[in-house]
CSV table of C-alpha atoms in Angstrom, one decimal:
chain,number,residue,atom,x,y,z
C,1,MET,CA,-3.4,-19.2,98.9
C,2,LYS,CA,-6.8,-21.3,98.3
C,3,ILE,CA,-7.1,-24.8,99.1
C,4,THR,CA,-10.5,-26.7,98.2
C,5,ASN,CA,-11.4,-30.2,99.2
C,6,GLU,CA,-14.3,-31.9,97.5
C,7,THR,CA,-15.5,-35.6,97.5
C,8,ILE,CA,-17.3,-37.2,94.5
C,9,LYS,CA,-19.1,-40.6,95.2
C,10,VAL,CA,-19.2,-43.2,92.5
C,11,LYS,CA,-21.1,-46.6,92.4
C,12,SER,CA,-19.4,-49.3,90.6
C,13,THR,CA,-21.2,-52.4,88.9
C,14,GLY,CA,-18.6,-55.1,89.5
C,15,MET,CA,-18.6,-58.1,87.2
C,16,ARG,CA,-16.0,-56.1,84.8
C,17,PRO,CA,-14.0,-52.8,85.5
C,18,THR,CA,-16.4,-49.9,85.7
C,19,PHE,CA,-15.3,-46.6,84.2
C,20,HIS,CA,-17.0,-43.2,85.1
C,21,THR,CA,-16.4,-40.2,83.5
C,22,LEU,CA,-15.6,-37.0,86.1
C,23,THR,CA,-14.9,-34.4,83.6
C,24,GLU,CA,-18.3,-32.0,84.3
C,25,LYS,CA,-17.9,-32.5,88.1
C,26,VAL,CA,-14.5,-31.6,88.2
C,27,LYS,CA,-15.1,-28.4,86.1
C,28,GLU,CA,-18.0,-27.5,88.6
C,29,ILE,CA,-15.7,-27.7,91.4
C,30,VAL,CA,-12.7,-25.8,89.8
C,31,GLU,CA,-15.4,-23.2,89.0
C,32,VAL,CA,-16.8,-23.0,92.6
C,33,SER,CA,-13.2,-22.9,94.0
C,34,GLN,CA,-12.5,-19.6,92.1
C,35,VAL,CA,-9.1,-20.8,91.9
C,36,LYS,CA,-7.3,-18.7,88.7
C,37,ASN,CA,-4.2,-20.6,88.7
C,38,GLY,CA,-3.2,-23.9,90.8
C,39,MET,CA,-2.9,-27.4,90.8
C,40,CYS,CA,-6.2,-29.8,90.6
C,41,LEU,CA,-5.5,-33.4,92.0
C,42,ILE,CA,-8.0,-36.1,91.3
C,43,TYR,CA,-7.2,-39.3,93.5
C,44,SER,CA,-8.9,-42.2,94.7
C,45,ARG,CA,-7.5,-44.0,97.7
C,46,HIS,CA,-9.1,-47.4,96.9
C,47,THR,CA,-6.2,-49.9,96.0
C,48,THR,CA,-7.9,-51.5,93.2
C,49,CYS,CA,-8.8,-48.4,91.6
C,50,SER,CA,-7.4,-45.7,89.4
C,51,VAL,CA,-7.4,-41.9,88.3
C,52,MET,CA,-6.9,-41.7,84.3
C,53,ILE,CA,-7.1,-39.2,81.5
C,54,ASP,CA,-8.1,-40.2,77.8
C,55,GLU,CA,-10.7,-39.2,75.1
C,56,ASP,CA,-14.1,-40.0,74.8
C,57,SER,CA,-14.4,-43.0,72.2
C,58,PHE,CA,-18.2,-42.6,71.2
C,59,ASP,CA,-19.0,-46.2,70.4
C,60,LYS,CA,-20.0,-48.2,73.0
C,61,ALA,CA,-19.4,-51.9,73.5
C,62,TYR,CA,-21.9,-54.4,74.7
C,63,THR,CA,-20.2,-54.0,77.9
C,64,GLY,CA,-21.2,-50.4,78.5
C,65,MET,CA,-17.4,-49.5,78.0
C,66,THR,CA,-16.5,-47.1,75.1
C,67,PHE,CA,-14.4,-48.9,72.8
C,68,LEU,CA,-11.1,-47.4,74.1
C,69,GLN,CA,-12.0,-48.6,77.5
C,70,GLN,CA,-12.5,-51.8,76.3
C,71,ASP,CA,-9.5,-52.0,74.4
C,72,LEU,CA,-7.4,-51.3,77.7
C,73,THR,CA,-9.3,-54.0,79.4
C,74,ASP,CA,-8.4,-56.2,76.6
C,75,VAL,CA,-4.6,-55.3,77.0
C,76,PHE,CA,-4.9,-55.9,80.7
C,77,GLU,CA,-6.8,-59.0,80.3
C,78,LYS,CA,-3.7,-60.5,78.4
C,79,ILE,CA,-1.1,-59.0,80.6
C,80,ILE,CA,-2.9,-59.4,83.9
C,81,PRO,CA,-5.7,-62.0,83.7
C,82,THR,CA,-9.0,-61.6,85.5
C,83,CYS,CA,-8.3,-63.5,88.9
C,84,ARG,CA,-11.0,-66.3,88.8
C,85,LYS,CA,-10.2,-68.6,91.5
C,86,GLU,CA,-7.4,-68.9,94.5
C,87,GLY,CA,-3.9,-70.1,93.1
C,88,GLN,CA,-4.0,-68.3,89.9
C,89,TYR,CA,-1.9,-65.8,91.6
C,90,MET,CA,-0.1,-65.8,94.8
C,91,HIS,CA,-2.7,-63.2,96.4
C,92,PRO,CA,-5.0,-63.9,98.0
C,93,GLY,CA,-3.0,-66.2,100.6
C,94,PRO,CA,-4.2,-67.6,103.8
C,95,GLU,CA,-3.4,-65.1,105.9
C,96,LEU,CA,-5.2,-62.2,103.6
C,97,THR,CA,-8.1,-64.5,103.8
C,98,VAL,CA,-8.7,-64.5,107.4
C,99,PHE,CA,-8.1,-60.6,107.9
C,100,ALA,CA,-10.4,-59.8,105.0
C,101,ALA,CA,-13.1,-62.2,106.5
C,102,GLU,CA,-12.5,-60.5,109.9
C,103,HIS,CA,-13.3,-57.1,108.0
C,104,GLY,CA,-16.6,-58.6,106.5
C,105,GLU,CA,-15.1,-59.8,103.1
C,106,ASP,CA,-16.0,-63.1,101.8
C,107,LYS,CA,-13.9,-65.6,100.0
C,108,PRO,CA,-15.0,-64.5,96.3
C,109,GLY,CA,-14.5,-60.9,97.5
C,110,THR,CA,-10.5,-61.6,97.9
C,111,LEU,CA,-10.3,-62.6,94.0
C,112,ASN,CA,-9.2,-59.0,93.2
C,113,THR,CA,-5.6,-59.4,92.5
C,114,ASP,CA,-6.0,-58.3,89.0
C,115,ALA,CA,-7.5,-55.2,90.2
C,116,HIS,CA,-4.8,-54.3,92.5
C,117,LEU,CA,-2.1,-54.9,89.8
C,118,ARG,CA,-4.0,-53.5,87.1
C,119,SER,CA,-4.7,-50.1,89.2
C,120,SER,CA,-0.9,-49.7,90.7
C,121,ILE,CA,0.5,-49.5,87.2
C,122,VAL,CA,-2.1,-47.0,86.3
C,123,GLY,CA,-1.5,-45.1,89.0
C,124,ARG,CA,-3.9,-43.5,92.0
C,125,SER,CA,-4.2,-39.9,90.7
C,126,GLU,CA,-3.8,-37.5,87.9
C,127,THR,CA,-2.8,-33.7,88.3
C,128,ILE,CA,-3.9,-31.2,86.1
C,129,PRO,CA,-2.7,-27.3,85.9
C,130,ILE,CA,-5.5,-24.8,86.2
C,131,ILE,CA,-4.5,-21.9,84.0
C,132,GLU,CA,-6.2,-18.5,83.9
C,133,GLY,CA,-9.3,-20.3,85.2
C,134,ASN,CA,-9.2,-23.2,82.8
C,135,LEU,CA,-8.9,-26.8,83.7
C,136,GLU,CA,-6.2,-27.8,80.9
C,137,LEU,CA,-8.1,-30.9,79.5
C,138,GLY,CA,-7.9,-29.7,76.0
C,139,GLU,CA,-10.9,-30.2,73.6
C,140,PHE,CA,-10.9,-34.1,74.0
C,141,GLY,CA,-9.5,-34.8,77.3
C,142,HIS,CA,-11.8,-36.4,80.0
C,143,ILE,CA,-10.9,-37.4,83.7
C,144,TYR,CA,-12.0,-41.3,84.4
C,145,PHE,CA,-12.3,-43.0,87.5
C,146,VAL,CA,-11.9,-46.8,87.1
C,147,ASP,CA,-12.7,-49.2,89.5
C,148,PHE,CA,-10.8,-52.4,88.3
C,149,ASP,CA,-12.4,-54.7,91.1
C,150,HIS,CA,-14.8,-56.7,89.2
C,151,THR,CA,-15.7,-58.9,92.3
C,152,ARG,CA,-19.0,-56.8,93.5
C,153,ALA,CA,-20.8,-53.4,93.2
C,154,ARG,CA,-19.1,-50.7,95.7
C,155,GLU,CA,-19.5,-47.3,96.7
C,156,ARG,CA,-16.4,-45.5,96.1
C,157,LYS,CA,-15.0,-42.2,96.7
C,158,VAL,CA,-12.6,-39.7,94.4
C,159,TYR,CA,-11.3,-37.1,96.3
C,160,VAL,CA,-10.4,-33.5,94.1
C,161,GLN,CA,-8.1,-31.3,95.7
C,162,ILE,CA,-7.4,-27.8,94.4
C,163,ILE,CA,-4.5,-25.6,95.5
C,164,GLY,CA,-3.8,-22.0,94.0
C,165,GLU,CA,-5.0,-18.5,94.1
Z,1,MET,CA,3.1,-18.1,96.9
Z,2,LYS,CA,4.5,-17.9,93.6
Z,3,ILE,CA,2.7,-19.6,90.4
Z,4,THR,CA,4.3,-19.6,87.1
Z,5,ASN,CA,2.9,-21.2,84.3
Z,6,GLU,CA,4.8,-21.7,81.0
Z,7,THR,CA,4.4,-23.8,77.7
Z,8,ILE,CA,6.7,-25.5,75.8
Z,9,LYS,CA,5.9,-26.4,72.3
Z,10,VAL,CA,7.4,-29.6,70.6
Z,11,LYS,CA,7.2,-31.1,67.1
Z,12,SER,CA,6.6,-34.9,66.7
Z,13,THR,CA,7.8,-37.0,63.4
Z,14,GLY,CA,4.9,-39.4,63.0
Z,15,MET,CA,6.2,-43.2,62.0
Z,16,ARG,CA,6.9,-44.0,65.6
Z,17,PRO,CA,6.9,-42.9,69.1
Z,18,THR,CA,8.9,-39.5,69.4
Z,19,PHE,CA,10.7,-38.7,72.4
Z,20,HIS,CA,11.6,-35.2,73.4
Z,21,THR,CA,14.2,-34.2,76.1
Z,22,LEU,CA,12.5,-31.3,78.4
Z,23,THR,CA,15.2,-31.3,81.1
Z,24,GLU,CA,17.1,-28.1,80.0
Z,25,LYS,CA,13.9,-26.0,79.2
Z,26,VAL,CA,12.3,-26.8,82.5
Z,27,LYS,CA,15.5,-26.0,84.1
Z,28,GLU,CA,15.4,-22.5,82.6
Z,29,ILE,CA,11.9,-22.3,83.6
Z,30,VAL,CA,12.5,-23.0,87.3
Z,31,GLU,CA,15.5,-20.8,87.6
Z,32,VAL,CA,13.4,-17.7,86.1
Z,33,SER,CA,10.6,-18.4,88.2
Z,34,GLN,CA,12.8,-17.9,91.3
Z,35,VAL,CA,10.9,-20.8,93.6
Z,36,LYS,CA,13.4,-22.4,95.9
Z,37,ASN,CA,10.8,-24.7,97.3
Z,38,GLY,CA,8.0,-26.2,95.5
Z,39,MET,CA,6.1,-28.7,93.1
Z,40,CYS,CA,7.2,-28.5,89.3
Z,41,LEU,CA,4.2,-30.4,87.1
Z,42,ILE,CA,5.1,-31.6,83.9
Z,43,TYR,CA,1.7,-32.0,82.0
Z,44,SER,CA,0.6,-33.2,78.6
Z,45,ARG,CA,-2.9,-32.9,78.1
Z,46,HIS,CA,-2.8,-34.6,74.5
Z,47,THR,CA,-4.3,-38.0,75.0
Z,48,THR,CA,-1.6,-39.9,72.9
Z,49,CYS,CA,1.3,-38.4,74.7
Z,50,SER,CA,3.1,-38.9,78.0
Z,51,VAL,CA,5.8,-37.1,80.3
Z,52,MET,CA,8.1,-39.5,81.9
Z,53,ILE,CA,11.5,-39.4,83.8
Z,54,ASP,CA,14.5,-41.9,82.9
Z,55,GLU,CA,18.1,-41.7,82.1
Z,56,ASP,CA,19.6,-40.8,79.1
Z,57,SER,CA,21.0,-44.0,77.6
Z,58,PHE,CA,23.6,-42.3,75.3
Z,59,ASP,CA,23.6,-45.1,72.2
Z,60,LYS,CA,21.4,-44.2,69.8
Z,61,ALA,CA,19.2,-46.9,67.5
Z,62,TYR,CA,18.5,-46.5,63.7
Z,63,THR,CA,15.1,-44.6,64.5
Z,64,GLY,CA,16.8,-42.0,66.4
Z,65,MET,CA,15.6,-43.3,69.9
Z,66,THR,CA,18.3,-44.0,72.5
Z,67,PHE,CA,18.4,-47.6,73.6
Z,68,LEU,CA,16.1,-47.5,76.3
Z,69,GLN,CA,13.5,-45.7,74.5
Z,70,GLN,CA,13.8,-48.3,71.8
Z,71,ASP,CA,13.4,-50.9,74.5
Z,72,LEU,CA,10.5,-49.4,75.9
Z,73,THR,CA,9.0,-48.6,72.5
Z,74,ASP,CA,9.7,-52.8,72.0
Z,75,VAL,CA,7.9,-53.8,75.4
Z,76,PHE,CA,4.7,-52.0,74.1
Z,77,GLU,CA,4.9,-53.0,70.9
Z,78,LYS,CA,4.6,-56.8,72.3
Z,79,ILE,CA,1.7,-55.7,74.6
Z,80,ILE,CA,0.2,-53.0,72.5
Z,81,PRO,CA,0.9,-53.5,69.2
Z,82,THR,CA,0.8,-50.7,66.9
Z,83,CYS,CA,-2.7,-50.3,65.1
Z,84,ARG,CA,-2.2,-51.0,61.6
Z,85,LYS,CA,-5.7,-51.3,60.2
Z,86,GLU,CA,-9.4,-50.6,61.4
Z,87,GLY,CA,-10.6,-54.0,63.4
Z,88,GLN,CA,-7.4,-54.7,65.1
Z,89,TYR,CA,-8.6,-53.1,68.3
Z,90,MET,CA,-12.5,-52.0,68.9
Z,91,HIS,CA,-11.2,-48.2,68.6
Z,92,PRO,CA,-11.7,-46.6,66.0
Z,93,GLY,CA,-15.2,-47.4,65.7
Z,94,PRO,CA,-17.9,-45.9,63.3
Z,95,GLU,CA,-19.1,-43.2,65.4
Z,96,LEU,CA,-15.6,-42.2,66.1
Z,97,THR,CA,-14.6,-42.2,62.5
Z,98,VAL,CA,-17.4,-39.8,61.7
Z,99,PHE,CA,-16.8,-37.5,64.6
Z,100,ALA,CA,-13.0,-37.5,63.7
Z,101,ALA,CA,-14.0,-36.6,60.2
Z,102,GLU,CA,-15.8,-33.5,61.2
Z,103,HIS,CA,-12.7,-32.2,62.9
Z,104,GLY,CA,-10.5,-32.5,60.1
Z,105,GLU,CA,-9.2,-36.0,61.0
Z,106,ASP,CA,-8.7,-38.7,58.1
Z,107,LYS,CA,-9.4,-42.2,58.7
Z,108,PRO,CA,-5.4,-43.4,58.8
Z,109,GLY,CA,-5.1,-40.6,61.4
Z,110,THR,CA,-7.5,-42.4,63.6
Z,111,LEU,CA,-5.6,-45.7,63.7
Z,112,ASN,CA,-3.5,-44.4,67.0
Z,113,THR,CA,-5.4,-46.8,69.7
Z,114,ASP,CA,-2.0,-48.0,70.4
Z,115,ALA,CA,-0.9,-44.5,71.3
Z,116,HIS,CA,-4.0,-43.9,73.7
Z,117,LEU,CA,-3.6,-47.2,75.4
Z,118,ARG,CA,0.5,-46.7,75.9
Z,119,SER,CA,0.0,-43.2,77.4
Z,120,SER,CA,-2.6,-43.9,79.6
Z,121,ILE,CA,-0.6,-46.6,81.2
Z,122,VAL,CA,2.7,-44.4,81.4
Z,123,GLY,CA,0.5,-41.0,82.6
Z,124,ARG,CA,-0.1,-37.6,81.6
Z,125,SER,CA,2.5,-35.9,83.9
Z,126,GLU,CA,5.2,-36.0,86.3
Z,127,THR,CA,5.8,-34.0,89.6
Z,128,ILE,CA,9.2,-33.1,90.6
Z,129,PRO,CA,10.2,-31.4,93.8
Z,130,ILE,CA,12.0,-28.0,93.9
Z,131,ILE,CA,14.1,-28.1,97.0
Z,132,GLU,CA,16.6,-25.0,97.7
Z,133,GLY,CA,16.5,-23.9,94.2
Z,134,ASN,CA,17.3,-27.5,92.7
Z,135,LEU,CA,15.0,-29.3,90.4
Z,136,GLU,CA,15.5,-32.9,91.9
Z,137,LEU,CA,16.5,-35.0,89.1
Z,138,GLY,CA,19.5,-36.3,90.3
Z,139,GLU,CA,22.7,-36.8,88.3
Z,140,PHE,CA,21.1,-38.9,85.4
Z,141,GLY,CA,17.5,-38.2,85.6
Z,142,HIS,CA,16.1,-36.5,82.5
Z,143,ILE,CA,12.4,-35.4,81.4
Z,144,TYR,CA,10.9,-36.8,78.3
Z,145,PHE,CA,7.8,-35.8,76.4
Z,146,VAL,CA,6.8,-39.0,74.7
Z,147,ASP,CA,4.3,-38.8,71.4
Z,148,PHE,CA,3.1,-42.1,71.2
Z,149,ASP,CA,1.0,-41.3,67.7
Z,150,HIS,CA,2.5,-42.5,65.2
Z,151,THR,CA,-0.1,-41.6,62.6
Z,152,ARG,CA,1.3,-38.1,61.6
Z,153,ALA,CA,3.9,-35.4,62.4
Z,154,ARG,CA,2.2,-33.0,65.0
Z,155,GLU,CA,2.9,-30.0,66.9
Z,156,ARG,CA,2.2,-30.7,70.6
Z,157,LYS,CA,2.1,-28.7,74.0
Z,158,VAL,CA,3.6,-29.5,77.4
Z,159,TYR,CA,2.8,-27.3,80.3
Z,160,VAL,CA,5.2,-26.5,83.2
Z,161,GLN,CA,3.5,-25.3,86.3
Z,162,ILE,CA,5.4,-24.3,89.2
Z,163,ILE,CA,3.9,-23.4,92.9
Z,164,GLY,CA,6.1,-22.5,95.7
Z,165,GLU,CA,7.9,-20.3,97.2
J,1,MET,CA,1.7,-21.5,103.0
J,2,LYS,CA,3.9,-23.9,104.7
J,3,ILE,CA,6.3,-26.2,102.7
J,4,THR,CA,8.1,-28.9,104.1
J,5,ASN,CA,10.9,-31.2,102.7
J,6,GLU,CA,12.3,-34.2,104.1
J,7,THR,CA,14.0,-37.2,103.0
J,8,ILE,CA,13.8,-40.9,104.0
J,9,LYS,CA,16.9,-43.1,103.0
J,10,VAL,CA,16.2,-46.5,102.3
J,11,LYS,CA,18.7,-49.9,101.5
J,12,SER,CA,17.8,-51.9,98.8
J,13,THR,CA,18.8,-55.9,98.8
J,14,GLY,CA,19.6,-56.4,95.0
J,15,MET,CA,19.0,-59.9,93.7
J,16,ARG,CA,15.2,-59.0,93.0
J,17,PRO,CA,13.2,-56.0,93.1
J,18,THR,CA,12.9,-54.5,96.7
J,19,PHE,CA,9.8,-53.1,98.2
J,20,HIS,CA,10.0,-50.6,101.4
J,21,THR,CA,7.0,-49.5,103.2
J,22,LEU,CA,7.0,-46.1,103.9
J,23,THR,CA,3.7,-45.4,105.3
J,24,GLU,CA,4.6,-44.6,108.7
J,25,LYS,CA,7.5,-42.4,108.0
J,26,VAL,CA,5.3,-40.5,105.8
J,27,LYS,CA,2.7,-39.9,108.4
J,28,GLU,CA,5.0,-39.0,111.0
J,29,ILE,CA,6.4,-36.1,108.2
J,30,VAL,CA,2.8,-35.0,107.8
J,31,GLU,CA,2.1,-34.5,111.7
J,32,VAL,CA,5.2,-32.9,112.2
J,33,SER,CA,4.7,-30.6,109.5
J,34,GLN,CA,1.4,-29.2,111.1
J,35,VAL,CA,-0.1,-29.0,107.4
J,36,LYS,CA,-3.8,-29.4,107.9
J,37,ASN,CA,-4.8,-29.3,104.0
J,38,GLY,CA,-2.6,-29.6,101.3
J,39,MET,CA,-0.8,-32.1,98.9
J,40,CYS,CA,2.0,-34.7,100.0
J,41,LEU,CA,4.5,-35.7,97.1
J,42,ILE,CA,6.3,-39.0,97.5
J,43,TYR,CA,9.1,-38.9,95.1
J,44,SER,CA,12.0,-40.9,94.0
J,45,ARG,CA,14.6,-39.4,91.6
J,46,HIS,CA,16.6,-42.8,90.8
J,47,THR,CA,15.4,-44.0,87.2
J,48,THR,CA,15.2,-47.6,88.6
J,49,CYS,CA,12.7,-46.9,91.2
J,50,SER,CA,9.2,-46.2,91.5
J,51,VAL,CA,6.7,-44.7,94.5
J,52,MET,CA,3.4,-46.8,94.5
J,53,ILE,CA,0.3,-47.1,96.6
J,54,ASP,CA,-1.1,-50.5,97.4
J,55,GLU,CA,-2.6,-52.6,100.1
J,56,ASP,CA,-0.5,-54.7,102.5
J,57,SER,CA,-1.4,-58.6,101.4
J,58,PHE,CA,0.0,-59.9,104.8
J,59,ASP,CA,1.4,-63.4,103.5
J,60,LYS,CA,4.8,-63.4,102.5
J,61,ALA,CA,6.8,-65.2,99.6
J,62,TYR,CA,10.1,-66.9,100.3
J,63,THR,CA,11.7,-63.9,98.6
J,64,GLY,CA,10.2,-61.6,101.4
J,65,MET,CA,7.8,-60.1,99.3
J,66,THR,CA,4.5,-59.9,100.0
J,67,PHE,CA,1.8,-62.2,97.8
J,68,LEU,CA,0.9,-59.0,96.1
J,69,GLN,CA,4.3,-57.5,95.5
J,70,GLN,CA,5.4,-61.3,94.5
J,71,ASP,CA,2.7,-61.0,91.7
J,72,LEU,CA,3.4,-57.7,90.7
J,73,THR,CA,7.2,-58.9,90.0
J,74,ASP,CA,5.7,-62.0,88.0
J,75,VAL,CA,3.6,-59.9,85.9
J,76,PHE,CA,7.0,-57.7,85.0
J,77,GLU,CA,8.8,-60.6,84.6
J,78,LYS,CA,6.5,-61.7,81.8
J,79,ILE,CA,6.3,-58.6,80.1
J,80,ILE,CA,9.7,-57.1,80.8
J,81,PRO,CA,12.1,-59.9,81.8
J,82,THR,CA,14.8,-59.5,84.1
J,83,CYS,CA,17.9,-58.5,81.9
J,84,ARG,CA,20.6,-61.3,82.5
J,85,LYS,CA,23.2,-60.3,79.7
J,86,GLU,CA,24.0,-57.8,77.2
J,87,GLY,CA,22.0,-57.9,74.1
J,88,GLN,CA,18.9,-59.1,75.3
J,89,TYR,CA,17.7,-55.6,75.3
J,90,MET,CA,19.5,-52.7,73.0
J,91,HIS,CA,20.4,-51.0,76.3
J,92,PRO,CA,23.2,-51.3,77.7
J,93,GLY,CA,25.1,-50.2,74.6
J,94,PRO,CA,29.0,-49.6,74.0
J,95,GLU,CA,28.5,-45.7,74.7
J,96,LEU,CA,26.7,-46.4,77.9
J,97,THR,CA,28.9,-49.0,79.0
J,98,VAL,CA,31.8,-46.6,78.8
J,99,PHE,CA,30.0,-44.0,80.3
J,100,ALA,CA,29.1,-46.3,83.5
J,101,ALA,CA,32.5,-47.3,84.1
J,102,GLU,CA,33.7,-43.7,84.1
J,103,HIS,CA,31.2,-43.3,86.9
J,104,GLY,CA,32.5,-46.4,88.8
J,105,GLU,CA,29.7,-48.9,87.4
J,106,ASP,CA,31.0,-52.3,86.3
J,107,LYS,CA,29.4,-54.3,83.2
J,108,PRO,CA,27.2,-56.4,85.6
J,109,GLY,CA,25.8,-53.0,86.8
J,110,THR,CA,24.5,-52.0,84.0
J,111,LEU,CA,22.3,-54.9,83.3
J,112,ASN,CA,19.4,-53.0,85.0
J,113,THR,CA,17.5,-52.2,81.8
J,114,ASP,CA,14.4,-54.0,83.0
J,115,ALA,CA,14.4,-51.7,86.0
J,116,HIS,CA,14.5,-48.8,83.7
J,117,LEU,CA,11.3,-49.9,82.0
J,118,ARG,CA,9.3,-51.1,84.7
J,119,SER,CA,9.5,-47.9,86.9
J,120,SER,CA,9.1,-45.6,84.1
J,121,ILE,CA,5.7,-47.4,83.3
J,122,VAL,CA,4.9,-47.6,87.3
J,123,GLY,CA,6.1,-43.8,87.7
J,124,ARG,CA,8.2,-41.9,89.8
J,125,SER,CA,5.7,-40.4,92.4
J,126,GLU,CA,2.5,-40.4,94.1
J,127,THR,CA,0.7,-37.5,95.3
J,128,ILE,CA,-1.7,-37.8,98.2
J,129,PRO,CA,-4.0,-35.0,99.7
J,130,ILE,CA,-3.8,-34.2,103.2
J,131,ILE,CA,-7.7,-33.6,104.5
J,132,GLU,CA,-8.2,-31.7,108.1
J,133,GLY,CA,-4.5,-33.5,109.1
J,134,ASN,CA,-5.4,-36.7,107.5
J,135,LEU,CA,-3.2,-38.3,105.1
J,136,GLU,CA,-5.8,-40.0,102.8
J,137,LEU,CA,-4.7,-43.5,102.3
J,138,GLY,CA,-7.9,-45.1,103.3
J,139,GLU,CA,-7.7,-48.4,105.8
J,140,PHE,CA,-5.7,-50.3,103.9
J,141,GLY,CA,-3.6,-47.9,101.8
J,142,HIS,CA,0.2,-48.2,102.2
J,143,ILE,CA,3.0,-46.2,100.5
J,144,TYR,CA,5.8,-48.2,99.1
J,145,PHE,CA,9.1,-47.5,97.5
J,146,VAL,CA,10.2,-49.9,95.1
J,147,ASP,CA,13.6,-50.4,93.7
J,148,PHE,CA,13.5,-52.5,90.7
J,149,ASP,CA,17.3,-52.6,90.1
J,150,HIS,CA,18.4,-56.3,91.0
J,151,THR,CA,22.0,-55.9,90.2
J,152,ARG,CA,23.4,-54.7,93.6
J,153,ALA,CA,22.4,-53.7,97.0
J,154,ARG,CA,22.3,-49.8,97.1
J,155,GLU,CA,21.3,-46.9,99.3
J,156,ARG,CA,18.6,-44.9,97.9
J,157,LYS,CA,16.7,-41.6,98.8
J,158,VAL,CA,12.8,-40.9,98.8
J,159,TYR,CA,11.8,-37.1,99.1
J,160,VAL,CA,8.5,-36.1,100.9
J,161,GLN,CA,7.3,-32.9,100.2
J,162,ILE,CA,4.3,-31.2,101.7
J,163,ILE,CA,2.6,-28.1,100.3
J,164,GLY,CA,-0.6,-26.6,102.1
J,165,GLU,CA,-1.5,-24.5,105.1
């Protein structure tokens, strides 16, 4: 059995959800691993971020998102609106605000409730089978890391773990 | 370590989301694999389709869906309405429409924005543990492949990968 | 290759969704397994329950939920309202009601449609990589088992499966 662990670093922009295409980097990691059959886990431990698979939709909105990413953002804006001030949601509460300050996070930085909620619904990871050396994404599938946190730009990590032989 | 890769082919109907029960086929694959302990990944690479686990709710709606499947479809209709024409969502945009035409997809076939959005929220796969030879679905759990694409009938593939011993 | 299977038993309260923190128990299972690199699958086979990862938000609502859990519950209440009576959703239908009665479930116990729908959107499991002996949850990540079924208190099972070496 072979196990490969790699990390991909990405930078989010803040202001709005940030989508990063990881497809080529993950394919490279699969190739270097020399695993012919096995599972490829793409996982983010950030609790305001998700990993998802979708097609690339080419056309870009003024925000820099593809039209499909903008549509997803619009759906979430409708059901889980961007957190603009305290009291809009229960989170962030007074105890969290103190805890965040102790960890170097200012008050505006805690207004990411929407990002926690959106990302917990989308999920933290995707697992893709590798079959005969091929990462099974199909012709149109792309792997996206999404940072739903709009409060500020950040450095983020995505883990890629491959188990197989 | 044993690794088994199998493919299940299904046909969607178009017109509305199509749900396929995969439970028996996946159980057969587990049995043939002779894996006693390990992980069973059920995955679809189609970017308008999902794999999910739920109970069978017996009663059937006029659409052919079980009542629970119809209820899920109704929830999605409310938050991510079926795409009926261009301009309802940003996707499909002009560049995608050209790209789709080059790949043999006509304009009505690109009106599957809702299917991309719904399926990326539900997710592309489920992973189920196999314990002492038993696929842990419980008494009432069923594995469903869902094709959210309503634009036309299609042949679809689901991958079943088992890793264990 | 090592494979570890463990079960965590939890009790839900009914009345509303119940959230259980599994973080410490899963970390113990990882430590006892002595797996240094591999995948940790946390899975629930109950079709009204989910496993999710989020931060702990400290402040508690009157319901006993953290503010973030209450916010998630509020979002779901908006898009998938709590099932209060038959006919609100298509499920439970007449055939299911008969089947449930044969399995010892009374009529009020079948009013868990919202729990089926909410949990199928959140998903049944999370997979977390173990890297150099560390379950990659980050500083703020917690593993939660969620029982969305409000109809009554129940004993529930969560499976923890580790594959690695």
